[in-house]
Short mmCIF file of C-alpha atoms in Angstrom, two decimals:
data_model
loop_
_atom_site.label_atom_id
_atom_site.label_comp_id
_atom_site.label_asym_id
_atom_site.label_seq_id
_atom_site.Cartn_x
_atom_site.Cartn_y
_atom_site.Cartn_z
CA MET A 1 0.03 -0.12 -0.06
CA HIS A 2 1.77 3.31 -1.21
CA SER A 3 -0.15 5.21 1.35
CA HIS A 4 -2.65 4.10 4.17
CA ALA A 5 -4.91 6.93 3.11
CA GLU A 6 -5.51 5.03 -0.18
CA LEU A 7 -7.43 2.24 1.67
CA LEU A 8 -10.63 4.15 2.13
CA GLN A 9 -10.37 5.99 -1.42
CA THR A 10 -10.24 2.99 -3.43
CA ALA A 11 -13.20 1.60 -5.15
CA PHE A 12 -13.96 -1.79 -5.97
CA LEU A 13 -16.52 -4.08 -7.62
CA GLY A 14 -18.54 -6.43 -5.31
CA PRO A 15 -19.81 -9.90 -6.13
CA TRP A 16 -22.03 -10.87 -8.88
CA VAL A 17 -25.60 -10.88 -7.24
CA ARG A 18 -28.98 -11.49 -8.64
CA ALA A 19 -31.00 -8.51 -8.96
CA PRO A 20 -34.38 -8.20 -7.07
CA GLY A 21 -37.17 -10.21 -8.59
CA ASP A 22 -34.90 -12.92 -10.09
CA GLY A 23 -33.25 -10.44 -12.80
CA PRO A 24 -29.92 -11.00 -14.16
CA ARG A 25 -27.05 -10.88 -12.08
CA THR A 26 -25.20 -7.43 -11.67
CA GLN A 27 -22.11 -6.32 -9.83
CA HIS A 28 -22.16 -3.08 -7.74
CA VAL A 29 -19.30 -0.74 -7.41
CA TYR A 30 -18.48 0.27 -4.00
CA SER A 31 -16.81 3.55 -3.60
CA SER A 32 -14.85 2.38 -0.62
CA LEU A 33 -14.61 -0.42 2.10
CA LEU A 34 -16.85 1.63 4.19
CA HIS A 35 -19.50 1.60 1.58
CA TRP A 36 -19.31 -2.04 1.53
CA TYR A 37 -19.51 -2.36 5.28
CA GLU A 38 -22.42 0.11 5.62
CA ALA A 39 -24.43 -1.43 2.73
CA ALA A 40 -24.08 -4.87 4.19
CA LYS A 41 -26.35 -3.85 7.12
CA PHE A 42 -29.27 -3.63 4.86
CA MET A 43 -28.69 -6.90 2.94
CA PRO A 44 -30.31 -9.03 2.04
CA HIS A 45 -33.97 -7.61 3.23
CA HIS A 46 -33.67 -4.00 2.09
CA PRO A 47 -31.94 -3.77 -1.24
CA ASP A 48 -33.12 -0.15 -1.69
CA LEU A 49 -31.41 1.03 1.38
CA ARG A 50 -28.33 -1.01 0.30
CA ASP A 51 -28.24 0.59 -3.06
CA ALA A 52 -28.88 4.18 -1.44
CA VAL A 53 -25.78 3.73 0.65
CA LEU A 54 -23.72 3.37 -2.57
CA LEU A 55 -24.64 6.79 -3.64
CA GLN A 56 -23.46 8.52 -0.49
CA PRO A 57 -20.43 10.80 -1.53
CA THR A 58 -18.47 10.89 1.68
CA VAL A 59 -17.32 8.89 4.67
CA LYS A 60 -19.43 11.04 7.09
CA GLU A 61 -22.33 10.94 5.03
CA VAL A 62 -22.25 7.05 4.69
CA LYS A 63 -21.96 6.73 8.40
CA ARG A 64 -24.81 9.02 9.08
CA PHE A 65 -27.07 7.49 6.58
CA GLY A 66 -26.67 3.99 8.35
CA LYS A 67 -27.20 5.28 11.83
CA LEU A 68 -30.30 6.96 10.85
CA ARG A 69 -31.74 3.68 9.74
CA GLN A 70 -30.60 1.31 12.24
CA SER A 71 -34.12 -0.27 12.64
CA SER A 72 -33.62 -1.62 9.19
CA TRP A 73 -30.09 -3.40 9.76
CA ARG A 74 -30.16 -7.17 9.50
CA SER A 75 -30.95 -8.68 12.81
CA ASP A 76 -27.62 -10.59 13.09
CA TRP A 77 -25.50 -7.75 12.21
CA ASN A 78 -23.35 -8.13 15.44
CA LEU A 79 -22.67 -11.63 14.74
CA VAL A 80 -21.65 -11.21 11.05
CA ARG A 81 -20.01 -7.94 11.06
CA PRO A 82 -16.49 -9.37 11.46
CA SER A 83 -16.97 -11.58 8.43
CA ILE A 84 -18.45 -8.79 6.39
CA LEU A 85 -15.51 -6.52 6.87
CA ILE A 86 -13.03 -9.28 6.25
CA ALA A 87 -14.80 -10.36 2.96
CA GLY A 88 -14.90 -6.64 1.90
CA LEU A 89 -11.09 -6.42 2.57
CA GLY A 90 -10.57 -9.82 0.53
CA PHE A 91 -12.45 -8.36 -2.44
CA LEU A 92 -10.41 -5.19 -2.28
CA THR A 93 -7.20 -7.28 -2.03
CA LEU A 94 -8.25 -9.50 -5.08
CA GLN A 95 -9.27 -6.57 -7.42
CA ARG A 96 -6.58 -4.08 -6.60
CA PRO A 97 -3.25 -6.11 -6.07
CA ASP A 98 -1.52 -2.56 -6.60
CA LEU A 99 -2.43 -1.88 -3.09
CA GLY A 100 -0.30 -4.69 -1.84
CA LEU A 101 -2.79 -5.83 0.82
CA ARG A 102 -1.41 -9.48 0.71
CA GLU A 103 1.87 -8.39 1.78
CA VAL A 104 1.66 -5.15 3.82
CA ASP A 105 2.03 -4.92 7.59
CA LEU A 106 -1.31 -5.16 9.24
CA SER A 107 -0.62 -1.95 11.28
CA MET A 108 -0.76 -0.07 7.84
CA ILE A 109 -4.25 -1.53 7.16
CA LYS A 110 -5.27 -0.59 10.53
CA THR A 111 -4.32 2.91 10.16
CA GLY A 112 -6.12 3.14 6.74
CA MET A 113 -9.20 1.89 8.43
CA ALA A 114 -9.13 4.37 11.18
CA PRO A 115 -11.80 6.90 9.58
CA MET A 116 -14.27 4.04 9.72
CA GLY A 117 -14.51 4.70 13.53
CA LEU A 118 -14.59 1.07 14.46
CA PRO A 119 -13.55 -0.24 18.10
CA GLU A 120 -9.88 -0.99 18.06
CA ARG A 121 -10.31 -4.55 19.66
CA PHE A 122 -12.98 -5.39 16.78
CA VAL A 123 -10.33 -4.22 14.07
CA ASP A 124 -7.58 -5.98 15.71
CA ALA A 125 -9.62 -9.24 15.90
CA CYS A 126 -10.77 -8.86 12.14
CA LEU A 127 -7.21 -8.09 10.75
CA GLU A 128 -5.97 -11.36 12.51
CA ARG A 129 -8.63 -13.35 10.65
CA PHE A 130 -7.88 -11.33 7.40
CA ASP A 131 -4.30 -12.31 7.83
CA THR A 132 -5.32 -15.95 7.95
CA TRP A 133 -7.42 -15.39 4.91
CA ARG A 134 -4.65 -13.67 2.77
CA ARG A 135 -2.41 -16.87 3.52
CA GLY A 136 -5.15 -19.11 2.77
CA PRO A 137 -5.60 -21.07 -0.75
CA ARG A 138 -7.60 -20.15 -3.81
CA ILE A 139 -9.93 -22.84 -4.78
CA THR A 140 -11.61 -23.56 -8.08
CA PHE A 141 -14.31 -26.01 -8.74
CA ILE A 142 -14.89 -27.86 -11.91
CA GLY A 143 -18.05 -29.63 -13.05
CA ALA A 144 -19.93 -28.17 -10.04
CA ASP A 145 -22.72 -26.87 -12.21
CA SER A 146 -23.82 -30.34 -13.45
CA ALA A 147 -23.25 -32.33 -10.42
CA PRO A 148 -26.06 -33.40 -8.12
CA GLU A 149 -26.56 -30.44 -5.24
CA GLN A 150 -26.25 -33.10 -2.42
CA VAL A 151 -22.78 -34.25 -3.94
CA VAL A 152 -21.54 -30.62 -4.18
CA GLY A 153 -22.81 -29.71 -0.84
CA LYS A 154 -21.14 -32.61 0.88
CA ALA A 155 -17.71 -31.87 -0.75
CA LEU A 156 -18.17 -28.24 0.39
CA GLY A 157 -18.87 -29.24 3.94
CA LYS A 158 -15.86 -31.43 3.93
CA LEU A 159 -13.54 -28.66 2.70
CA VAL A 160 -14.84 -25.83 5.02
CA SER A 161 -14.72 -28.00 8.22
CA ALA A 162 -11.14 -28.58 7.42
CA MET A 163 -10.31 -25.01 6.15
CA PRO A 164 -12.69 -22.19 6.99
CA THR A 165 -10.52 -19.44 5.28
CA TRP A 166 -10.24 -19.37 1.47
CA THR A 167 -10.86 -17.76 -1.74
CA LEU A 168 -13.28 -19.06 -4.51
CA VAL A 169 -11.88 -18.71 -8.11
CA THR A 170 -14.86 -18.87 -10.70
CA SER A 171 -16.20 -17.80 -13.75
CA ALA A 172 -19.07 -15.31 -14.00
CA SER A 173 -20.75 -17.01 -16.97
CA ALA A 174 -24.17 -18.74 -17.29
CA ARG A 175 -22.31 -22.11 -16.78
CA ALA A 176 -20.68 -21.03 -13.60
CA PRO A 177 -21.52 -22.96 -10.51
CA TRP A 178 -23.99 -20.36 -9.12
CA ARG A 179 -25.46 -22.43 -6.30
CA LEU A 180 -22.06 -23.14 -4.89
CA HIS A 181 -21.05 -19.35 -5.52
CA ASP A 182 -23.91 -18.04 -3.56
CA TRP A 183 -23.30 -20.63 -0.72
CA CYS A 184 -19.79 -19.18 -0.60
CA LEU A 185 -21.01 -15.40 -0.48
CA ALA A 186 -23.64 -16.29 2.13
CA ASN A 187 -20.71 -17.67 4.20
CA PHE A 188 -18.52 -14.58 3.42
CA ILE A 189 -15.96 -16.34 1.34
CA PRO A 190 -14.52 -13.81 -1.12
CA ALA A 191 -14.79 -14.56 -4.86
CA GLU A 192 -12.20 -13.90 -7.49
CA TYR A 193 -13.83 -13.78 -10.89
CA GLN A 194 -11.84 -14.86 -14.12
CA GLY A 195 -13.91 -13.25 -17.11
CA GLY A 196 -17.60 -12.00 -17.30
CA PRO A 197 -20.86 -13.34 -18.11
CA SER A 198 -20.10 -13.85 -21.85
CA THR A 199 -16.81 -15.94 -21.43
CA LYS A 200 -17.24 -19.51 -22.90
CA LEU A 201 -15.89 -22.25 -20.69
CA THR A 202 -13.56 -23.62 -23.19
CA ARG A 203 -10.78 -26.29 -22.38
CA GLY A 204 -8.26 -23.11 -22.52
CA TYR A 205 -10.34 -21.18 -20.12
CA LEU A 206 -10.59 -24.14 -17.53
CA ARG A 207 -6.87 -24.40 -17.85
CA ASP A 208 -6.64 -20.67 -17.14
CA LEU A 209 -8.74 -21.25 -14.09
CA VAL A 210 -6.57 -23.91 -12.70
CA ASP A 211 -3.51 -21.75 -13.37
CA LYS A 212 -4.98 -18.92 -10.99
CA CYS A 213 -5.71 -21.27 -8.14
CA ASP A 214 -4.07 -23.42 -5.66
CA GLN A 215 -6.44 -26.24 -5.24
CA VAL A 216 -8.89 -27.80 -7.65
CA VAL A 217 -12.19 -29.74 -6.78
CA VAL A 218 -13.41 -31.73 -9.69
CA PHE A 219 -16.91 -33.26 -9.90
CA GLU A 220 -17.02 -36.11 -12.50
CA GLU A 221 -19.69 -38.82 -13.21
CA ARG A 222 -18.13 -42.27 -12.69
CA GLN A 223 -16.62 -43.74 -15.75
CA ALA A 224 -16.86 -40.32 -17.37
CA LYS A 225 -13.52 -38.61 -18.70
CA ARG A 226 -14.99 -35.13 -19.16
CA HIS A 227 -12.55 -33.23 -16.98
CA ASP A 228 -9.38 -35.64 -17.72
CA ALA A 229 -7.59 -32.87 -19.35
CA VAL A 230 -8.05 -30.36 -16.66
CA ILE A 231 -7.10 -32.87 -13.91
CA SER A 232 -3.89 -33.68 -15.71
CA HIS A 233 -3.11 -30.00 -16.25
CA ALA A 234 -3.62 -29.40 -12.55
CA ARG A 235 -1.55 -32.30 -11.60
CA HIS A 236 1.44 -31.34 -13.93
CA LEU A 237 1.42 -27.85 -12.20
CA LYS A 238 1.63 -29.73 -8.91
CA LYS A 239 -1.86 -28.15 -7.72
CA LYS A 240 -3.54 -30.10 -5.08
CA VAL A 241 -6.49 -32.09 -6.79
CA SER A 242 -9.61 -33.55 -5.09
CA LEU A 243 -11.83 -35.63 -7.20
CA GLU A 244 -15.36 -36.08 -6.30
CA LEU A 245 -17.15 -38.91 -8.14
CA TYR A 246 -20.85 -39.56 -8.38
CA ALA A 247 -23.16 -41.87 -10.04
CA PRO A 248 -24.40 -41.47 -13.56
CA ALA A 249 -28.12 -40.28 -13.76
CA ALA A 250 -29.46 -43.66 -14.63
CA GLU A 251 -28.30 -44.84 -11.16
CA LEU A 252 -29.51 -41.76 -8.99
CA PRO A 253 -32.18 -42.12 -6.66
CA ARG A 254 -35.31 -40.59 -8.25
CA GLU A 255 -35.40 -37.62 -5.60
CA LEU A 256 -31.94 -36.62 -6.75
CA GLU A 257 -32.54 -36.52 -10.32
CA GLY A 258 -34.20 -33.00 -10.21
CA LEU A 259 -31.25 -31.68 -8.65
CA ARG A 260 -28.86 -32.26 -11.74
#
């Protein structure tokens, strides 16, 4: 970070989220980490107030806007606010590598966050968890869009219990594993997007996804060879590979077929 003053003057894009009323996914621009933190107070039940936060021009006005509408904050705010703050720092770190937030001393980040006016003990605890996150792995999932939900859920549960702090590396195209993506967001796992909604999931693109991550989780039907090329590429690069095999559709219990 060239100067700690930049921390609250740097805009970043948030996650791809579904517009109200099941509309297409959009990415909001957050003018600063504080805009992200204050907007989250109104998610997911007051998207109108969340969006109004994004329009506030100064740190002072952002804080005032949130304070005046405390009755509309999410009911679990005290419980989730550390995770919200860490996820915001995560998105900022991923999108603005020029700030050097992966390497910079935590005291610099703390100084940069001072205008947010948060209690010191709270900030210290959050930065300790942020430090764990920035040293954690980047993980991508191949084939999760077509695997049964139960299989994906089980693999995620296994992963998270062993390692709660990591980054999701994913595409933002129609074929992206959106159920998995939304579960990660609900659990405050930052996402690093490769490409946009029109990106085609070609073999070359999947290789790029593997290049950008530390660990690959592949979902494959038993006896199928769909993802062999990606698996051998990941192994060649000495990435950690987990293979989750599942029964072909013909062998699935009837109640699981609808989840495919």
